[in-house]
Amino acid sequence: MLLSAEAVTKTYGDRTLLDGVSLYLEKGDKVGVVGLNGGGKSTLLRLLAGAEEPDGGSVLRDPNVRLEYLPQAPKFEPSRTVLEQVLLGLSQEHRALAEYEAKATLTRLGVRRFDQPMGELSGGERRRAALAAVLSRPCDVLLLDEPTNHLDSDMVLWLEDTLKAWRGALVMVTHDRYFLERIAGRIAEVDRGSLYLYEGNYDKFLERKAQREESALASERKRQAILRREYQWVMQGPTARGTKSRERLERYEALKAQTGPEEKTALELSARSSRLGKKTITLAGVGKAFGTRTVLRDFSCQLLRDDRIGIVGANGSGKSTLLHLIAGVLPPDSGTVEVGETVRMGYFRQEVPQMDGSTRVIDYVRDIGERIETPEGMVTASQLLEQFLFPAPVQWSPIGKLSGGEKRRLYLLSILAAAPNVLLLDEPTNDLDLETLAVLEDYLETFPGPVVAVSHDRYFLDRVVRRVFAVEPDGQVRAYPGGYTEYLTARRAEETAKAPKPSAPERPRSAPPKKLKFTFKEQREFEHIDAEIAALEGELAANQAQQAQQASDYVALQALQDQEDALEAALEAKMERWVYLNDLAERIAQQEAQRRT
């Protein structure tokens, strides 16, 4: 037993998030935590990590167990460098072992400036640096809160493979259903203060949850039937010279005092949409560059009335820029973007706009309208909030008390209530719970206008989109028919076709394994590559310092930025070579050890 939570209770104000829940974690366990936004998933992880203490019950951790925790909003010192933050708290011995692992992981996650201060990183880069920190450190238990947020599709696939191979215990809060399907061995559902455990992956969870709820409803129907019969007996007069059975009366009162399963309120995503004419949005020869970097090159596209388009690509490739161009937030450097007169865009951005934490939830919606038209007729702001799973007590609470997922759901409500007929969605699945995602996907299937979504959620893309636009590093956009799985299959087929064919015949299986060894050139490269990497990092740091001094000299600054791009490319290539040489060195050592035995 690595970690155990027994009869844990946690209350905030008059709201009990966890009521006497228990969870036990053994080596090799991989648990996915699911539940509604604001229901207590992140709270459970904080209690397991020791970031908070329970109001009741206990959380026991073996003092010899090493634990790493990734919160939703990692804290950091702005002046500390990326590498210092990742290696923070490690002893000198562990630091030396973890440093190159940390650099390789950071590079894989798209964070390549190891000496850059944390305060200069974007929100997504800080989040990926925090993920690299927990993955690079030796530990026995990993606690991950939404680990796939701010990762592109290739990073998500790499993380999935990494966690599948992970031999320690894992507890993760995630909305990524393919993650839950392929990694989790148990699902823990947080629901109205209780914790329900299901053996198996996501598909088994859905099946067994439906069985549990049906069983609870059947038990309630039986209780109500017995209550009706016992009530009739109670209301009858006693027989002559007889009295009512005291024990039977007590059983009736006990049965009456029991409560059945609470009826669930289903999220209803429905809002009126405006009429959309024949002309939607047309992009012709659109190009966009930032400085010397071309993000989008000669892109043309016409949105059809029933289009469902998914945009994929590496982080920083230009996915959000493409949405900005479609929405008119950014002007193109070349080409044109024509928008039909009847188009009314709803733009759901990746980052929730700044909300006044002191504003009450209901007042935020009243700013859209006191009465809002829906397909079912006019509803008040309060009724619309009820449909979006904001009960009356929450409606009158300040926005600052909402969880991150609840704020995102409130933001989604404000977009749909404005009656758009074209939807642009930038990472819509981030921080939304699984039930909200399922309803959103159903809503998008019946939405009467075009939908364009940037997303790394493979399940969402497979469920919703019918075309995939892949934004390439050179600024080109390539179109693929189908959802994410069809796109991935096509891309792998292209890569296989491009790969050089082996010219030498395959060795017979009976041939002895070839002895591994460094060539003379590789041996010298292996001996000097650490110093070369350090030198490149030093040049990069010096370049960045010069840029800060030349901020007003555009010509000099441009030359330094070009030099910086070249240095980063050289450093990335050198890091990949370092990974290859160290892997070869390990295999040589293993082969030598086997030969000796």
PDB file of C-alpha atoms in Angstrom, residues 45-189:
ATOM      1  CA  LEU A  45      -5.954  15.074  -5.636  1.00  0.00           C
ATOM      2  CA  ARG A  46      -4.855  17.941  -3.357  1.00  0.00           C
ATOM      3  CA  LEU A  47      -5.747  15.854  -0.297  1.00  0.00           C
ATOM      4  CA  LEU A  48      -3.818  12.835  -1.615  1.00  0.00           C
ATOM      5  CA  ALA A  49      -0.812  15.071  -2.346  1.00  0.00           C
ATOM      6  CA  GLY A  50      -0.895  16.716   1.097  1.00  0.00           C
ATOM      7  CA  ALA A  51      -1.496  20.158  -0.423  1.00  0.00           C
ATOM      8  CA  GLU A  52      -4.627  20.357   1.764  1.00  0.00           C
ATOM      9  CA  GLU A  53      -5.721  18.610   4.947  1.00  0.00           C
ATOM     10  CA  PRO A  54      -9.093  16.845   5.248  1.00  0.00           C
ATOM     11  CA  ASP A  55     -11.760  18.088   7.681  1.00  0.00           C
ATOM     12  CA  GLY A  56     -12.381  14.492   8.713  1.00  0.00           C
ATOM     13  CA  GLY A  57     -10.771  11.103   8.117  1.00  0.00           C
ATOM     14  CA  SER A  58      -7.125  10.581   7.275  1.00  0.00           C
ATOM     15  CA  VAL A  59      -4.679  10.365   4.379  1.00  0.00           C
ATOM     16  CA  LEU A  60      -1.767   8.031   5.085  1.00  0.00           C
ATOM     17  CA  ARG A  61       1.434   8.073   3.051  1.00  0.00           C
ATOM     18  CA  ASP A  62       4.377   5.714   3.473  1.00  0.00           C
ATOM     19  CA  PRO A  63       7.304   8.024   4.414  1.00  0.00           C
ATOM     20  CA  ASN A  64       9.553   6.107   1.993  1.00  0.00           C
ATOM     21  CA  VAL A  65       7.178   6.676  -0.943  1.00  0.00           C
ATOM     22  CA  ARG A  66       8.233   9.449  -3.317  1.00  0.00           C
ATOM     23  CA  LEU A  67       5.264  11.407  -4.657  1.00  0.00           C
ATOM     24  CA  GLU A  68       5.020  13.979  -7.467  1.00  0.00           C
ATOM     25  CA  TYR A  69       1.942  16.173  -7.980  1.00  0.00           C
ATOM     26  CA  LEU A  70       0.900  18.257 -11.016  1.00  0.00           C
ATOM     27  CA  PRO A  71      -1.810  20.779 -10.000  1.00  0.00           C
ATOM     28  CA  GLN A  72      -4.031  22.603 -12.489  1.00  0.00           C
ATOM     29  CA  ALA A  73      -2.336  25.920 -11.710  1.00  0.00           C
ATOM     30  CA  PRO A  74       1.322  25.223 -10.766  1.00  0.00           C
ATOM     31  CA  LYS A  75       3.059  27.862  -8.645  1.00  0.00           C
ATOM     32  CA  PHE A  76       6.517  29.121  -9.560  1.00  0.00           C
ATOM     33  CA  GLU A  77       9.072  31.841  -8.888  1.00  0.00           C
ATOM     34  CA  PRO A  78       9.046  34.160 -11.971  1.00  0.00           C
ATOM     35  CA  SER A  79      12.798  34.826 -11.861  1.00  0.00           C
ATOM     36  CA  ARG A  80      13.765  31.157 -11.611  1.00  0.00           C
ATOM     37  CA  THR A  81      14.925  29.568 -14.886  1.00  0.00           C
ATOM     38  CA  VAL A  82      13.028  26.713 -16.497  1.00  0.00           C
ATOM     39  CA  LEU A  83      15.705  24.132 -15.682  1.00  0.00           C
ATOM     40  CA  GLU A  84      16.049  25.367 -12.082  1.00  0.00           C
ATOM     41  CA  GLN A  85      12.265  25.087 -11.647  1.00  0.00           C
ATOM     42  CA  VAL A  86      12.178  21.545 -13.036  1.00  0.00           C
ATOM     43  CA  LEU A  87      15.053  20.382 -10.806  1.00  0.00           C
ATOM     44  CA  LEU A  88      13.920  22.348  -7.737  1.00  0.00           C
ATOM     45  CA  GLY A  89      14.358  20.489  -4.463  1.00  0.00           C
ATOM     46  CA  LEU A  90      16.504  17.657  -5.824  1.00  0.00           C
ATOM     47  CA  SER A  91      19.737  16.767  -4.084  1.00  0.00           C
ATOM     48  CA  GLN A  92      23.002  17.284  -5.990  1.00  0.00           C
ATOM     49  CA  GLU A  93      23.207  13.543  -6.664  1.00  0.00           C
ATOM     50  CA  HIS A  94      19.657  13.264  -7.996  1.00  0.00           C
ATOM     51  CA  ARG A  95      20.019  16.557  -9.870  1.00  0.00           C
ATOM     52  CA  ALA A  96      22.969  15.239 -11.897  1.00  0.00           C
ATOM     53  CA  LEU A  97      21.001  12.131 -12.847  1.00  0.00           C
ATOM     54  CA  ALA A  98      17.800  14.024 -13.682  1.00  0.00           C
ATOM     55  CA  GLU A  99      19.240  16.994 -15.603  1.00  0.00           C
ATOM     56  CA  TYR A 100      19.547  15.434 -19.049  1.00  0.00           C
ATOM     57  CA  GLU A 101      16.304  13.518 -18.601  1.00  0.00           C
ATOM     58  CA  ALA A 102      14.674  16.857 -17.780  1.00  0.00           C
ATOM     59  CA  LYS A 103      16.162  18.539 -20.854  1.00  0.00           C
ATOM     60  CA  ALA A 104      15.039  15.708 -23.127  1.00  0.00           C
ATOM     61  CA  THR A 105      11.503  15.831 -21.675  1.00  0.00           C
ATOM     62  CA  LEU A 106      11.323  19.627 -21.935  1.00  0.00           C
ATOM     63  CA  THR A 107      12.452  19.432 -25.568  1.00  0.00           C
ATOM     64  CA  ARG A 108       9.819  16.782 -26.274  1.00  0.00           C
ATOM     65  CA  LEU A 109       7.180  19.106 -24.739  1.00  0.00           C
ATOM     66  CA  GLY A 110       8.279  22.087 -26.835  1.00  0.00           C
ATOM     67  CA  VAL A 111      10.114  24.049 -24.101  1.00  0.00           C
ATOM     68  CA  ARG A 112      13.653  24.516 -25.447  1.00  0.00           C
ATOM     69  CA  ARG A 113      14.969  27.615 -23.661  1.00  0.00           C
ATOM     70  CA  PHE A 114      16.203  26.024 -20.455  1.00  0.00           C
ATOM     71  CA  ASP A 115      17.741  29.275 -19.135  1.00  0.00           C
ATOM     72  CA  GLN A 116      14.633  31.395 -19.768  1.00  0.00           C
ATOM     73  CA  PRO A 117      12.937  32.801 -16.624  1.00  0.00           C
ATOM     74  CA  MET A 118       9.597  31.152 -15.825  1.00  0.00           C
ATOM     75  CA  GLY A 119       7.922  34.559 -15.754  1.00  0.00           C
ATOM     76  CA  GLU A 120       8.609  35.020 -19.472  1.00  0.00           C
ATOM     77  CA  LEU A 121       6.861  31.791 -20.510  1.00  0.00           C
ATOM     78  CA  SER A 122       3.307  31.633 -21.804  1.00  0.00           C
ATOM     79  CA  GLY A 123       0.660  29.901 -19.697  1.00  0.00           C
ATOM     80  CA  GLY A 124       0.897  26.765 -21.821  1.00  0.00           C
ATOM     81  CA  GLU A 125       4.714  26.677 -21.624  1.00  0.00           C
ATOM     82  CA  ARG A 126       4.625  27.019 -17.819  1.00  0.00           C
ATOM     83  CA  ARG A 127       2.142  24.169 -17.642  1.00  0.00           C
ATOM     84  CA  ARG A 128       4.344  21.952 -19.848  1.00  0.00           C
ATOM     85  CA  ALA A 129       7.426  22.829 -17.774  1.00  0.00           C
ATOM     86  CA  ALA A 130       5.525  21.717 -14.649  1.00  0.00           C
ATOM     87  CA  LEU A 131       4.599  18.439 -16.383  1.00  0.00           C
ATOM     88  CA  ALA A 132       8.250  17.908 -17.362  1.00  0.00           C
ATOM     89  CA  ALA A 133       9.232  18.422 -13.712  1.00  0.00           C
ATOM     90  CA  VAL A 134       7.020  15.616 -12.372  1.00  0.00           C
ATOM     91  CA  LEU A 135       7.956  13.247 -15.210  1.00  0.00           C
ATOM     92  CA  SER A 136      11.725  13.832 -14.833  1.00  0.00           C
ATOM     93  CA  ARG A 137      11.948  13.168 -11.101  1.00  0.00           C
ATOM     94  CA  PRO A 138      12.306   9.687  -9.610  1.00  0.00           C
ATOM     95  CA  CYS A 139       9.052   8.859  -7.807  1.00  0.00           C
ATOM     96  CA  ASP A 140       6.650   6.054  -6.859  1.00  0.00           C
ATOM     97  CA  VAL A 141       3.311   7.886  -7.137  1.00  0.00           C
ATOM     98  CA  LEU A 142       2.202  10.358  -9.836  1.00  0.00           C
ATOM     99  CA  LEU A 143      -0.800  12.616  -9.205  1.00  0.00           C
ATOM    100  CA  LEU A 144      -1.749  14.487 -12.396  1.00  0.00           C
ATOM    101  CA  ASP A 145      -4.545  17.061 -12.693  1.00  0.00           C
ATOM    102  CA  GLU A 146      -5.543  17.479 -16.375  1.00  0.00           C
ATOM    103  CA  PRO A 147      -2.091  16.516 -17.760  1.00  0.00           C
ATOM    104  CA  THR A 148      -3.121  16.855 -21.444  1.00  0.00           C
ATOM    105  CA  ASN A 149      -4.104  20.539 -21.241  1.00  0.00           C
ATOM    106  CA  HIS A 150      -1.898  22.747 -23.484  1.00  0.00           C
ATOM    107  CA  LEU A 151      -0.364  19.730 -25.268  1.00  0.00           C
ATOM    108  CA  ASP A 152      -0.604  19.283 -29.023  1.00  0.00           C
ATOM    109  CA  SER A 153      -1.661  15.961 -30.577  1.00  0.00           C
ATOM    110  CA  ASP A 154       1.878  14.561 -30.932  1.00  0.00           C
ATOM    111  CA  MET A 155       2.690  15.475 -27.313  1.00  0.00           C
ATOM    112  CA  VAL A 156      -0.512  13.760 -26.130  1.00  0.00           C
ATOM    113  CA  LEU A 157       0.433  10.568 -27.995  1.00  0.00           C
ATOM    114  CA  TRP A 158       3.931  10.681 -26.470  1.00  0.00           C
ATOM    115  CA  LEU A 159       2.520  11.237 -22.954  1.00  0.00           C
ATOM    116  CA  GLU A 160       0.075   8.363 -23.433  1.00  0.00           C
ATOM    117  CA  ASP A 161       2.943   5.994 -24.327  1.00  0.00           C
ATOM    118  CA  THR A 162       4.980   7.290 -21.367  1.00  0.00           C
ATOM    119  CA  LEU A 163       2.197   6.709 -18.836  1.00  0.00           C
ATOM    120  CA  LYS A 164       1.304   3.294 -20.284  1.00  0.00           C
ATOM    121  CA  ALA A 165       4.917   2.241 -19.627  1.00  0.00           C
ATOM    122  CA  TRP A 166       4.949   3.867 -16.149  1.00  0.00           C
ATOM    123  CA  ARG A 167       5.489   1.192 -13.462  1.00  0.00           C
ATOM    124  CA  GLY A 168       4.582   3.234 -10.401  1.00  0.00           C
ATOM    125  CA  ALA A 169       1.102   4.187  -9.186  1.00  0.00           C
ATOM    126  CA  LEU A 170      -0.845   6.845 -11.092  1.00  0.00           C
ATOM    127  CA  VAL A 171      -3.921   8.910 -10.222  1.00  0.00           C
ATOM    128  CA  MET A 172      -5.052  11.359 -12.900  1.00  0.00           C
ATOM    129  CA  VAL A 173      -7.947  13.741 -13.333  1.00  0.00           C
ATOM    130  CA  THR A 174      -8.563  13.962 -17.069  1.00  0.00           C
ATOM    131  CA  HIS A 175     -11.327  14.567 -19.605  1.00  0.00           C
ATOM    132  CA  ASP A 176      -9.363  12.762 -22.346  1.00  0.00           C
ATOM    133  CA  ARG A 177     -11.507   9.676 -22.956  1.00  0.00           C
ATOM    134  CA  TYR A 178      -8.867   7.888 -25.059  1.00  0.00           C
ATOM    135  CA  PHE A 179      -6.462   8.366 -22.137  1.00  0.00           C
ATOM    136  CA  LEU A 180      -8.964   6.799 -19.751  1.00  0.00           C
ATOM    137  CA  GLU A 181      -9.649   3.987 -22.221  1.00  0.00           C
ATOM    138  CA  ARG A 182      -6.016   3.097 -22.891  1.00  0.00           C
ATOM    139  CA  ILE A 183      -4.278   3.829 -19.569  1.00  0.00           C
ATOM    140  CA  ALA A 184      -6.671   3.568 -16.611  1.00  0.00           C
ATOM    141  CA  GLY A 185      -7.199   0.221 -14.872  1.00  0.00           C
ATOM    142  CA  ARG A 186      -9.764   1.714 -12.473  1.00  0.00           C
ATOM    143  CA  ILE A 187     -12.147   4.659 -12.694  1.00  0.00           C
ATOM    144  CA  ALA A 188     -13.014   6.685  -9.572  1.00  0.00           C
ATOM    145  CA  GLU A 189     -16.171   8.780  -9.989  1.00  0.00           C
TER     146      GLU A 189
END
